[in-house]
Coordinates of C-alpha atoms in Angstrom, one line a residue:
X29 CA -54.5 54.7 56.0
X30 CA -52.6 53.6 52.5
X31 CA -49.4 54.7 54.7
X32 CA -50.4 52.0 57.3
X33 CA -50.8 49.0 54.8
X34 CA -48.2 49.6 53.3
X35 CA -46.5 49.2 56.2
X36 CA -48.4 46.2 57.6
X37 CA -47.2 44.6 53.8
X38 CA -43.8 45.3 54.0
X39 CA -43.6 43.9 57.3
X40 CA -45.4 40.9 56.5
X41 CA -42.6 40.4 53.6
X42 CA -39.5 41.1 55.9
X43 CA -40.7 38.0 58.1
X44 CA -41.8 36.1 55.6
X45 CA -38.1 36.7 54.5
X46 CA -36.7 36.4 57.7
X47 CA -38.5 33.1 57.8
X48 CA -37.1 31.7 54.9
X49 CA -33.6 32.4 55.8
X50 CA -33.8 31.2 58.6
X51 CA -35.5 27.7 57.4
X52 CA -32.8 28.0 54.9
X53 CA -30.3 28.2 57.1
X54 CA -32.0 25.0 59.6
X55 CA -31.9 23.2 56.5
X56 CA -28.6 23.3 56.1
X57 CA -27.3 22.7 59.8
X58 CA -29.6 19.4 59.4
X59 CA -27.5 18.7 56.2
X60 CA -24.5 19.3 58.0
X61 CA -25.4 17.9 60.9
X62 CA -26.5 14.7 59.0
X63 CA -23.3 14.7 56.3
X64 CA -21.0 14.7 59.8
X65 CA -23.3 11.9 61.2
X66 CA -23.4 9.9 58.2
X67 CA -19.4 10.6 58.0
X68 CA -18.5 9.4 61.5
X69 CA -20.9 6.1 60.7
X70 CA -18.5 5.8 57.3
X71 CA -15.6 6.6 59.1
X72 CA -16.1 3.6 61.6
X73 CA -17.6 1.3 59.1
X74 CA -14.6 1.7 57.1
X75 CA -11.8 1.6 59.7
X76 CA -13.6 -1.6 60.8
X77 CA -14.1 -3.3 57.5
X78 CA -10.0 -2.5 56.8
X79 CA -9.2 -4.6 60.5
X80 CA -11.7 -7.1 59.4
X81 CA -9.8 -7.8 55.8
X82 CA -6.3 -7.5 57.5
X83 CA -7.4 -10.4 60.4
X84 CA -8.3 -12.4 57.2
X85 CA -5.3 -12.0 55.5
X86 CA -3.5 -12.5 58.5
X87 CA -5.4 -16.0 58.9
X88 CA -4.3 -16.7 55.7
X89 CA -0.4 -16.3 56.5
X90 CA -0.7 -13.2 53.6
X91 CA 1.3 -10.2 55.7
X92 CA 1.8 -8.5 52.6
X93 CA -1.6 -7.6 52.0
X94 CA -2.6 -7.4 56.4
X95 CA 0.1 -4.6 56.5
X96 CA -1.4 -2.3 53.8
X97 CA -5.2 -3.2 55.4
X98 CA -4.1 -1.9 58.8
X99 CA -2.1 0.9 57.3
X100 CA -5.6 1.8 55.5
X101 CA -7.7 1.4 58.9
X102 CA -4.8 4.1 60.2
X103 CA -5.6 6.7 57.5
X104 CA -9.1 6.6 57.9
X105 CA -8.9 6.7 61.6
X106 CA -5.5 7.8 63.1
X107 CA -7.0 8.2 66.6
X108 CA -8.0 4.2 67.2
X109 CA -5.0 2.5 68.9
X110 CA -6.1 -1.1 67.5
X111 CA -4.6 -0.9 64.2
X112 CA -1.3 0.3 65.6
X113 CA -1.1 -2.3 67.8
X114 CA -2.1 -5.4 65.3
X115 CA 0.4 -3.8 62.5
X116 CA 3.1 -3.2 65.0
X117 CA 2.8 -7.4 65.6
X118 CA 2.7 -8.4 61.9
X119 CA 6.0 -6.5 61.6
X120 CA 7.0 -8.5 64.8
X121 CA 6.7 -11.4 63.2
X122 CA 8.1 -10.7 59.9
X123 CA 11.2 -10.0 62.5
X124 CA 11.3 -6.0 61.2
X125 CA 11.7 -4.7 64.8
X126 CA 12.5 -1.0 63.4
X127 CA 9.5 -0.7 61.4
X128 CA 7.1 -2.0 64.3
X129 CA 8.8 0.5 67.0
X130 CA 8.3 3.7 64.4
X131 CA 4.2 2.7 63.9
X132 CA 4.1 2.4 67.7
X133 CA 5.9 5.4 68.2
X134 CA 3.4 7.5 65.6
X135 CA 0.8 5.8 67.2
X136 CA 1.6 7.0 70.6
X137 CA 1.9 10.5 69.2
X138 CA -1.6 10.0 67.5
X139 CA -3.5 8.6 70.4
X140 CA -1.6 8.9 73.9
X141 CA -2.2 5.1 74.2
X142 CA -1.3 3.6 77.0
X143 CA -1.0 0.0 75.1
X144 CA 1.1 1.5 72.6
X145 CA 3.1 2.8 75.0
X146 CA 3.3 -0.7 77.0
X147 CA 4.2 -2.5 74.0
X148 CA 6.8 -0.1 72.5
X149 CA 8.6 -0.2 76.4
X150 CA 8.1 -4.2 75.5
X151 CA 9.9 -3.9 72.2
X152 CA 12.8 -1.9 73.4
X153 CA 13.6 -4.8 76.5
X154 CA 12.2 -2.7 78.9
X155 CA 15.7 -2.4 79.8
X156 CA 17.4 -1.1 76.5
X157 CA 17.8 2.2 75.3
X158 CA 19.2 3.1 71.5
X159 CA 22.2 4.9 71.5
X160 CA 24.0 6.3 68.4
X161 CA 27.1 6.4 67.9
X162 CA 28.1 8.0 64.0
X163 CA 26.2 5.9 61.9
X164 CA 25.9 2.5 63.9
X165 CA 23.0 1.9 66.2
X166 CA 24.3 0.3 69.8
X167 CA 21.9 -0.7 72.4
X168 CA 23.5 0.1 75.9
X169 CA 22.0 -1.5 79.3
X170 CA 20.6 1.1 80.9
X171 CA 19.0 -0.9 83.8
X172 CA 21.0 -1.5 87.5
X173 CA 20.8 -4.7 88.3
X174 CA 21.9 -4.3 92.0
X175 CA 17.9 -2.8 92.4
X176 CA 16.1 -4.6 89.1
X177 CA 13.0 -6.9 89.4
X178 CA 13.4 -6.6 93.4
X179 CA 10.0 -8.2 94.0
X180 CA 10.4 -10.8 90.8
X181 CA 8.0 -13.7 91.6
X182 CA 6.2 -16.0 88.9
X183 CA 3.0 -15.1 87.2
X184 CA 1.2 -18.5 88.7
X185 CA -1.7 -18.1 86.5
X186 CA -0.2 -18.0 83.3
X187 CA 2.2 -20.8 83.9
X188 CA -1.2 -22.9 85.2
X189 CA -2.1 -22.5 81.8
X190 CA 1.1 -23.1 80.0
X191 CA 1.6 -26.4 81.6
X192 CA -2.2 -27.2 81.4
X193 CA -3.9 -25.7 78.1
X194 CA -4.4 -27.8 74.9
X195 CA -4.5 -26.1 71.4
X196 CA -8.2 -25.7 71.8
X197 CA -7.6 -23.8 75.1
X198 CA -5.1 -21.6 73.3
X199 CA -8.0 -20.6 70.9
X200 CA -10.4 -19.6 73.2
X201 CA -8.1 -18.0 75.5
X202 CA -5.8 -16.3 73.0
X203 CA -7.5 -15.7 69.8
X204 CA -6.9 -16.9 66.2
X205 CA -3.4 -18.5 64.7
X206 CA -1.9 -16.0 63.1
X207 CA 1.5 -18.1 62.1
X208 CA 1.8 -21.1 61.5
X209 CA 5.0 -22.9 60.1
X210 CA 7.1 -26.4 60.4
X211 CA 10.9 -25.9 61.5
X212 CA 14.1 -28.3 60.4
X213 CA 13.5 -30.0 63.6
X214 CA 10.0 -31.5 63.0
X215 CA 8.0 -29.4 65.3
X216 CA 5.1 -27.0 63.9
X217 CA 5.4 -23.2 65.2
X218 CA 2.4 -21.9 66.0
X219 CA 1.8 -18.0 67.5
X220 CA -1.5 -17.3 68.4
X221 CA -3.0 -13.2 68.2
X222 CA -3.2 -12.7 71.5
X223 CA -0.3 -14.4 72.7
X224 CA 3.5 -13.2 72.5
X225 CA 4.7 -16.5 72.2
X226 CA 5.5 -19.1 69.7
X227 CA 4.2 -22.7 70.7
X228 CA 5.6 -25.9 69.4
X229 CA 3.8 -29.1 68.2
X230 CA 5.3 -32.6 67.2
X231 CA 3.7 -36.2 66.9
X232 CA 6.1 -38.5 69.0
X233 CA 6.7 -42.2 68.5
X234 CA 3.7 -42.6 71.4
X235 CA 1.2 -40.2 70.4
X236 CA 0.2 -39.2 66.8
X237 CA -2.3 -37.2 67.5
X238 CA -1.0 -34.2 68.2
X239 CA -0.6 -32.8 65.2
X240 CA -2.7 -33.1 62.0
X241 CA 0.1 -33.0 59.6
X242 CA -2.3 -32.7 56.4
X243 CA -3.7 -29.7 57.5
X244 CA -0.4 -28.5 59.4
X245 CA -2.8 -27.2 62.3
X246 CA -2.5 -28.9 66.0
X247 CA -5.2 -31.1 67.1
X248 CA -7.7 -29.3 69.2
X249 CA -6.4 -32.1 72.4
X250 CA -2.9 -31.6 71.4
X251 CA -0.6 -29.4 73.8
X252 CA 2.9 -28.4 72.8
X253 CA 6.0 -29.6 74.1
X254 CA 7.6 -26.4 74.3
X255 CA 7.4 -22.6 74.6
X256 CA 9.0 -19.7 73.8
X257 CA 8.4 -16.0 75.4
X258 CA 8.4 -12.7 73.2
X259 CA 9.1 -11.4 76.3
X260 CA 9.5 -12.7 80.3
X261 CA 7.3 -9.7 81.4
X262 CA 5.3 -12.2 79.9
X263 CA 6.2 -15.7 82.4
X264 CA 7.4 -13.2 85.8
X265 CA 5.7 -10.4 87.7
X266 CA 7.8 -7.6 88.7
X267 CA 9.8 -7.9 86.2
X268 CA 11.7 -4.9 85.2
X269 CA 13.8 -5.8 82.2
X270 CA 17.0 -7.8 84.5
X271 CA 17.4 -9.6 86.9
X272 CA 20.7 -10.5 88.4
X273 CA 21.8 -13.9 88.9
X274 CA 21.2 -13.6 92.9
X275 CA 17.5 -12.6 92.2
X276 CA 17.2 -15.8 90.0
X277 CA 18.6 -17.8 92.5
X278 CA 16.3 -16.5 95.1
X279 CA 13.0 -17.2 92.7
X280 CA 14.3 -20.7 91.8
X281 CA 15.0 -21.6 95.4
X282 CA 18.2 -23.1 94.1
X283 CA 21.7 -22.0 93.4
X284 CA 22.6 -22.2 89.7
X285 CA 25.3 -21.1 87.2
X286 CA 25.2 -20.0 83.9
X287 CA 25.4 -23.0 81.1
X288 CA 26.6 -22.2 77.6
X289 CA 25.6 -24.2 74.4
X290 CA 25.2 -22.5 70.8
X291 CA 27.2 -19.8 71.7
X292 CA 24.7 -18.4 74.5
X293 CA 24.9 -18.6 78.0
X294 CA 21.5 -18.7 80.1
X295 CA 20.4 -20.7 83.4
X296 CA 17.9 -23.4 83.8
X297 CA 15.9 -24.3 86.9
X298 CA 13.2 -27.5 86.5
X299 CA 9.6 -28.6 87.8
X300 CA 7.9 -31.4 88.3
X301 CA 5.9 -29.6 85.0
X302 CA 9.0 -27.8 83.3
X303 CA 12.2 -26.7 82.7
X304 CA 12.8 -23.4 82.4
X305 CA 15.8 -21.8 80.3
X306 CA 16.4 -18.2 79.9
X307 CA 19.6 -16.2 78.1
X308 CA 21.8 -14.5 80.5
X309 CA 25.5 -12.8 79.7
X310 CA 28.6 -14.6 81.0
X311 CA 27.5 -13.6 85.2
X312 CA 24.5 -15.5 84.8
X313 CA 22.1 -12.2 84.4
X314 CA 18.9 -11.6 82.4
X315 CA 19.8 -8.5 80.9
X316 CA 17.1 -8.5 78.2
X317 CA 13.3 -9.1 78.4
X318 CA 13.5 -10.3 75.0
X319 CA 16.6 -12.5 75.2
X320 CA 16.0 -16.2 73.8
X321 CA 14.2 -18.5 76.2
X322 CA 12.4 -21.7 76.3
X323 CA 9.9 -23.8 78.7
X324 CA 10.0 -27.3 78.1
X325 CA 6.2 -29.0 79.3
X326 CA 7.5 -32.0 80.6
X327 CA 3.9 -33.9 81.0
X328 CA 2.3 -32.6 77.9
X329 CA -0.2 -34.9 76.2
X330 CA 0.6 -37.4 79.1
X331 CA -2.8 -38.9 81.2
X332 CA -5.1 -36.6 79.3
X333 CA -7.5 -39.3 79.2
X334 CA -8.9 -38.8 82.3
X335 CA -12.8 -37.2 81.9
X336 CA -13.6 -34.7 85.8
X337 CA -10.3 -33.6 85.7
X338 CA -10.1 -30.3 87.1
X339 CA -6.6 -28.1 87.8
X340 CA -5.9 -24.6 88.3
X341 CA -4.6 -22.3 90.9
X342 CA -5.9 -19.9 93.8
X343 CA -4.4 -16.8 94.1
X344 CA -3.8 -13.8 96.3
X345 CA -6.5 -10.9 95.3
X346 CA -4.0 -8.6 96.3
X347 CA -0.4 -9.4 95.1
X348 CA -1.3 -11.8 92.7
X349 CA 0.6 -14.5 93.7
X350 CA -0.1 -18.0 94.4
X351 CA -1.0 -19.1 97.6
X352 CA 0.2 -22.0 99.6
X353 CA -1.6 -24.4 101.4
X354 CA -4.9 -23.5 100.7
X355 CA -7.6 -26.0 101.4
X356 CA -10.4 -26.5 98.2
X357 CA -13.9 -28.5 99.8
X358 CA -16.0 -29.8 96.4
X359 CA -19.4 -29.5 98.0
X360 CA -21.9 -31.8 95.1
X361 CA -25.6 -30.7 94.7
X362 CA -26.1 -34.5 94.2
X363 CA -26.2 -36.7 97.7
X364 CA -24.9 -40.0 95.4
X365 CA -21.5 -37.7 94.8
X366 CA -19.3 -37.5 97.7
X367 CA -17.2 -34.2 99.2
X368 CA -13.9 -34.3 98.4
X369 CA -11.2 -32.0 99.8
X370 CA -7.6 -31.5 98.4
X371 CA -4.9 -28.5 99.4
X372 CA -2.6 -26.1 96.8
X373 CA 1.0 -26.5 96.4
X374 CA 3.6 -24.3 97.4
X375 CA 2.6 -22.5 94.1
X376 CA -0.6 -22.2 94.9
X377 CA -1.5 -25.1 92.1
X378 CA -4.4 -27.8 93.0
X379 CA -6.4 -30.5 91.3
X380 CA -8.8 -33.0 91.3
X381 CA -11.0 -35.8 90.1
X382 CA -14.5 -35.3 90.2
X383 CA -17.8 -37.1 89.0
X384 CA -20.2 -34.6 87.0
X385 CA -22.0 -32.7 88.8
X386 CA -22.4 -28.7 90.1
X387 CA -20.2 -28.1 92.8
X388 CA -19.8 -25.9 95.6
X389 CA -16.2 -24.8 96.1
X390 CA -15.2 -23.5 99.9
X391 CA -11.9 -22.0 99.5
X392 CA -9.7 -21.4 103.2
X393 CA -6.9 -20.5 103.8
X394 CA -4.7 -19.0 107.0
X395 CA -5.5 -15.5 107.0
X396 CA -8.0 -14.7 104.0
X397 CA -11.3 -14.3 103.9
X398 CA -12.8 -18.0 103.2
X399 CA -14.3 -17.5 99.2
X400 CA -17.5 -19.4 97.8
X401 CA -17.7 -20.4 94.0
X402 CA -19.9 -22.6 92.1
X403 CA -18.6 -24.4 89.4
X404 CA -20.0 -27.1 87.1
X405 CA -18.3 -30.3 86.2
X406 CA -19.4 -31.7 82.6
X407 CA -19.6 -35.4 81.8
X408 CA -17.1 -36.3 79.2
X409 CA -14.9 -32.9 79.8
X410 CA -12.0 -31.7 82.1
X411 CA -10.6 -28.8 83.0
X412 CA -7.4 -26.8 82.9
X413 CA -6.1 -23.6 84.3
X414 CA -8.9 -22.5 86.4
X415 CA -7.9 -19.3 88.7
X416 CA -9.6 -18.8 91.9
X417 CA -8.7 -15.5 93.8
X418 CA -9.1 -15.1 97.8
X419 CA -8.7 -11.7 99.5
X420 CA -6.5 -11.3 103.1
X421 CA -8.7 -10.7 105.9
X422 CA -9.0 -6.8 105.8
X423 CA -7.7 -4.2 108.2
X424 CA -9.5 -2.3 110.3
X425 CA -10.9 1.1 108.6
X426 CA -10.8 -0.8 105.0
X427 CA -12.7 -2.3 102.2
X428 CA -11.6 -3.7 99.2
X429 CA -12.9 -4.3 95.6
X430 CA -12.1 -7.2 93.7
X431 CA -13.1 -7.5 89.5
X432 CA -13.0 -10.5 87.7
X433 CA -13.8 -11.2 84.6
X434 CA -14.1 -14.0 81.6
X435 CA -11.6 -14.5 78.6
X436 CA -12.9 -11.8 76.9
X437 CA -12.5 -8.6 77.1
X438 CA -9.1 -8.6 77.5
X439 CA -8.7 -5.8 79.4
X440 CA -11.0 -4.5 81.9
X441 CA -10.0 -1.8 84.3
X442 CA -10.9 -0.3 87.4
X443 CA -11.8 3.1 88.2
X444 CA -12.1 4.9 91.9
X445 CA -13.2 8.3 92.0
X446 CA -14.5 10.2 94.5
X447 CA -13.7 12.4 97.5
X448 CA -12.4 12.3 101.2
X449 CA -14.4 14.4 103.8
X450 CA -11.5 17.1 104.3
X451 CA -12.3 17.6 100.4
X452 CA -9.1 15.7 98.7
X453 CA -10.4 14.2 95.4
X454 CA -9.7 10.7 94.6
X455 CA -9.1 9.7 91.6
X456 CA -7.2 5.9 91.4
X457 CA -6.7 3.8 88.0
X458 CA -3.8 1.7 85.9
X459 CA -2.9 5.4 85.1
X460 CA -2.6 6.5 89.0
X461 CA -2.7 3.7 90.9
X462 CA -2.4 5.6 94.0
X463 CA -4.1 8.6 95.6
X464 CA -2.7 10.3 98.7
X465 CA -3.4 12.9 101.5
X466 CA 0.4 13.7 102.6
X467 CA 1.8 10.5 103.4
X468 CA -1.2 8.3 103.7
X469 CA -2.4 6.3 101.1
X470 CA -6.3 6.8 100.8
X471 CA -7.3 3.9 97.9
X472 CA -4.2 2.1 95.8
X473 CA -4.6 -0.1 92.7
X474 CA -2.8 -3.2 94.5
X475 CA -3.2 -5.4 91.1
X476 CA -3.6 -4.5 87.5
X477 CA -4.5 -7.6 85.2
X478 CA -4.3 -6.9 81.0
X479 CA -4.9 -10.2 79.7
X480 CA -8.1 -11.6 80.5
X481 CA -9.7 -13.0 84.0
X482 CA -8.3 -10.9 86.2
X483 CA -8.2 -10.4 89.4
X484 CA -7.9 -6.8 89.6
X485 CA -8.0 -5.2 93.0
X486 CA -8.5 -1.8 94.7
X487 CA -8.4 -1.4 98.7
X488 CA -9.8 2.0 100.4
X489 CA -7.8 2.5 103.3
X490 CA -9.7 5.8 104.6
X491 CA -13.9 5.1 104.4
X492 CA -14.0 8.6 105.3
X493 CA -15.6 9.8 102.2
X494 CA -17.9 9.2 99.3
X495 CA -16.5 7.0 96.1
X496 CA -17.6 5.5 92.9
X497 CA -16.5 1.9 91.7
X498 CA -16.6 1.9 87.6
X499 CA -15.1 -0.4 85.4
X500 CA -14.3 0.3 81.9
X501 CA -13.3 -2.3 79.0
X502 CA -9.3 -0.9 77.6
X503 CA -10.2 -2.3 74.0
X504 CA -13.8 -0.5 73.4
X505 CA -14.9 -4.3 72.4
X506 CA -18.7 -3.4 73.5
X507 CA -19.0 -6.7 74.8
X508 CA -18.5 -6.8 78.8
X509 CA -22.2 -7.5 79.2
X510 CA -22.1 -9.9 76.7
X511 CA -19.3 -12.0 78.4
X512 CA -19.8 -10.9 82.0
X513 CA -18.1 -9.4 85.2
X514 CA -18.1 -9.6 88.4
X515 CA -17.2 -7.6 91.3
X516 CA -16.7 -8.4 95.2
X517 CA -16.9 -5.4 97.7
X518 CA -15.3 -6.5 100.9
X519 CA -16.1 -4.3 103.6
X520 CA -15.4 -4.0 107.6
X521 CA -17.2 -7.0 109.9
X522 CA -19.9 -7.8 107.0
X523 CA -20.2 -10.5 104.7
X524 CA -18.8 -10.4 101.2
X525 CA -21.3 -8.8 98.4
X526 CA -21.0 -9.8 94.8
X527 CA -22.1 -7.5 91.5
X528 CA -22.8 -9.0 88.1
X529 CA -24.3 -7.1 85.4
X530 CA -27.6 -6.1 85.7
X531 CA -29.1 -8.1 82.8
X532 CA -31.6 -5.2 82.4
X533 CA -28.8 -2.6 82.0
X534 CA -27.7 -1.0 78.8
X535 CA -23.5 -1.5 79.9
X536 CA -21.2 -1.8 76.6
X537 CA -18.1 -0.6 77.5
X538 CA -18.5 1.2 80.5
X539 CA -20.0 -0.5 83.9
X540 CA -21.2 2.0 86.7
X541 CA -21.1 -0.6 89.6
X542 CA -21.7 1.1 92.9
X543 CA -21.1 3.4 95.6
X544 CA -19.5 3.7 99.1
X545 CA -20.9 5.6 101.1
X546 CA -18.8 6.3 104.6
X547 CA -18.4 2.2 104.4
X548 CA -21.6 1.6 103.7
X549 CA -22.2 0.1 100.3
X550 CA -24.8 1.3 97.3
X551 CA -25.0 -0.9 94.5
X552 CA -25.9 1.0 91.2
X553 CA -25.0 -1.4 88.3
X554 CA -26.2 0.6 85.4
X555 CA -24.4 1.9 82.2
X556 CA -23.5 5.6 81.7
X557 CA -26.0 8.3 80.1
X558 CA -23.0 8.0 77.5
X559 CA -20.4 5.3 76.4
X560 CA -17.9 7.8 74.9
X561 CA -14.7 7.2 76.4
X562 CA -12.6 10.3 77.1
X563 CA -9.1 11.9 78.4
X564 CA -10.9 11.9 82.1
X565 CA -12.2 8.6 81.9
X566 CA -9.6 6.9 79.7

């Protein structure tokens, strides 16, 4: 009987042992579990609170101290491509080219962006490649202009807002200044974050309101005179680092012949709006995204007075371009306003006056899908570089999506995933913007947009199957519910259906939008169970 307590006792002590080990042992997974927590939320507070200090710095024209701010956000957090990218521009623009391709390069090692790698291509002319030869560094054109920037054609939407923005639009479309300085010849250089460009502001003998010269800032009405690309990516689409003179000549619409003046030669094709200048060798060739080049606005700060003015452009959902002749109908909620009705360009460019009021745009064109849009006209405002996109009337068997999107983000992409009926998976992005079953094309990215608005368009050519629409913000802002989006599914003899965010939904930086089903369309518009971006997704 003693035998048997003594038993019962000892076991009683080995679990109340084995208890406290193991509570011992919870406790400190907790504490880990809490120190990694609390380290991650450091880790991020800190990487942002470096950005935030280099931005202000930047705003304050002090690179010295915005370079070691980003380089301190990239030590705390080597895996975040923002930093890169920001400290890769400062360098930019303290013109130390070498230094901003080796923080892109690391950061591409780091981080497998596809930014990074976007602007280091960008960098290196898209058409250059370094070659060494003993201890000098050459750079040897690599690109064959017999095949180069085939399918060149203007980027329509951008140079709407070129000829149309004032310094205020700049702002909001591009972001802060970051440089600002006045050159021998009067005008005052301004670059904006988002922008690879410099812009150029003078008062003239008319108008001295375009720059505020005590406080060396433009006006918030004034426009610049004058442009000048980082890059032409920037200004053409298509563009793959040349173009030979015969392509030029082609885009113009106009023969032309190299010029030469400062010891440059380049070509130069006009507008009514601008002229346009760009460096070529002796032949007349672009041989350099990055060569010198400038776009003189020939009506800037010209008949600005006029309050209802609207401009813009409507262009193709699919290729992007502008199109021609089509016709815009004002419809006015108020019956004292009257319709008015006025046709694009050969660019695709319109405008109008109109009294305020909230309109009801019909959009028609040959072959396209007529497009509705509702837009509001403000007493006492106008406005510049609107984009209106309209789809071509859909082949049999196919649907299209179409994203568009505000100012901000950036960069929203698209995301097709899914899977045919004979079991090929589908999976089409800016990544692989085409998925295949032998020689057929299943769904194919036709348009990829990177800097704000969109369109960005994705056409299923086999409805045989079951695929998810997603779109996912490039940046990580956390604010595509905050600044909207909205998606059109086009689909075979129905009318289109249009997809904002769900108001209700939880959608930071990734937007679960629907589902089709075999052609038959399930909306979902929800956020993820998680927000985490990764490799599969990303």
């Amino acid at each position: 009987m003693r035998e048997e307590k003594q038993y019962h006792a000892e076991k009683k002590n080995h679990t109340k042992i084995l208890l406290a080990v193991l509570a011992g042992l919870a406790i400190i997974l907790i504490a880990a579990a809490a120190f990694i927590f609390v380290s991650g939320k450091m880790k991020e507070k800190n990487y942002s609170e470096a950005v935030l200090s280099a931005e202000k710095y930047l705003a304050a024209n002090n690179y010295e101290d915005a370079v070691i701010q980003y380089k301190k956000a990239i030590s705390v957090n080597p895996k975040e491509e923002d930093a890169y990218l920001a400290l890769a521009d400062v360098y930019v623009e303290q013109e130390e080219i070498s230094k901003a391709k080796a923080i892109l390069r690391k950061g591409q090692r780091e981080t497998s962006s596809f930014k990074i790698k976007r602007k280091l291509e960008d960098l290196n002319g898209q058409s250059l490649v370094a070659v060494m030869n003993g201890d000098q560094e050459k750079e040897e054109l690599t690109v064959d202009l017999k095949t180069a920037s085939q399918n060149i054609a203007w980027n329509t939407s951008f140079l709407q807002k070129i000829i149309d923005y004032r310094f205020e639009d700049y702002k909001d479309q591009f972001g802060f200044v970051k440089s600002t300085k006045m050159d021998e010849d009067g005008y005052l250089e301004i670059e904006h974050n988002g922008l690879g460009a410099v812009c150029f502001y003078r008062n003239t003998e008319t108008n001295k309101e375009i720059v505020d010269v005590s406080r060396k800032t433009p006006t918030e009405k004034g426009m610049p005179e004058k442009i000048s690309l980082h890059s032409l990516g920037t200004l053409f689409r298509n563009f793959e680092g040349g173009a030979s003179l015969q392509r030029l000549q082609m885009l113009f619409g106009e023969k032309v012949t190299p010029k030469t003046e400062d010891g440059r030669y380049f070509v130069e094709t006009k507008t009514s709006d601008c002229i346009f200048r760009f460096e070529t060798d002796a032949n007349g060739n672009i041989v350099s995204a990055g060569g010198w080049n400038e776009i003189i606005l020939l009506n800037a700060n010209a008949q600005r007075d006029t309050t209802g003015h609207i401009s813009g452009v409507v262009i193709d959902a699919v290729s992007g371009d502008g199109v021609p002749q089509a016709v815009l109908t004002f419809q006015p909620a108020k019956k004292e306003n009257k319709e008015k009705a006025v046709k694009t360009d050969a660019q695709g460019v319109f405008s109008a006056d109109l009294e305020p009021d909230i309109y009801t745009i019909l959009i028609e064109a040959d072959n396209y899908i007529e497009e509705e849009y509702i837009f509001e006209i403000e007493e006492g405002r106008n406005y510049s570089g609107e984009q209106f996109s309209i789809s071509p009337k859909l082949k049999k068997g196919t649907a299209r999506i179409v994203l568009e999107w505000n100012a901000e983000p950036q960069d929203l992409d698209s995301y097709l995933m899914g899977s045919t009926d004979d079991g090929k998976e589908v999976s089409v992005n800016f990544r692989q913007k085409e998925a295949k079953s032998g020689g057929d094309v299943i769904a194919a990215l036709d348009l990829d947009d990177t800097d704000g608005y969109g369109p960005e368009t994705t056409t299923i050519y086999n409805l045989n199957g079951v695929y998810q629409f997603q779109v996912a913000d490039f940046r990580r802002t956390g604010t595509m519910k905050e600044n909207g989006a909205t998606v059109k599914v086009y689909l075979p003899g129905k009318e289109p259906v249009t997809i904002t965010i769900d108001p209700g939904a939880d959608v930071k930086d990734i937007w679960i939008v629907c589902e089709i089903d075999h052609g038959e369309l399930n909306v979902i518009n929800k956020a993820p169970q998680s927000d985490e971006f990764t490799n599969s997704n990303k």
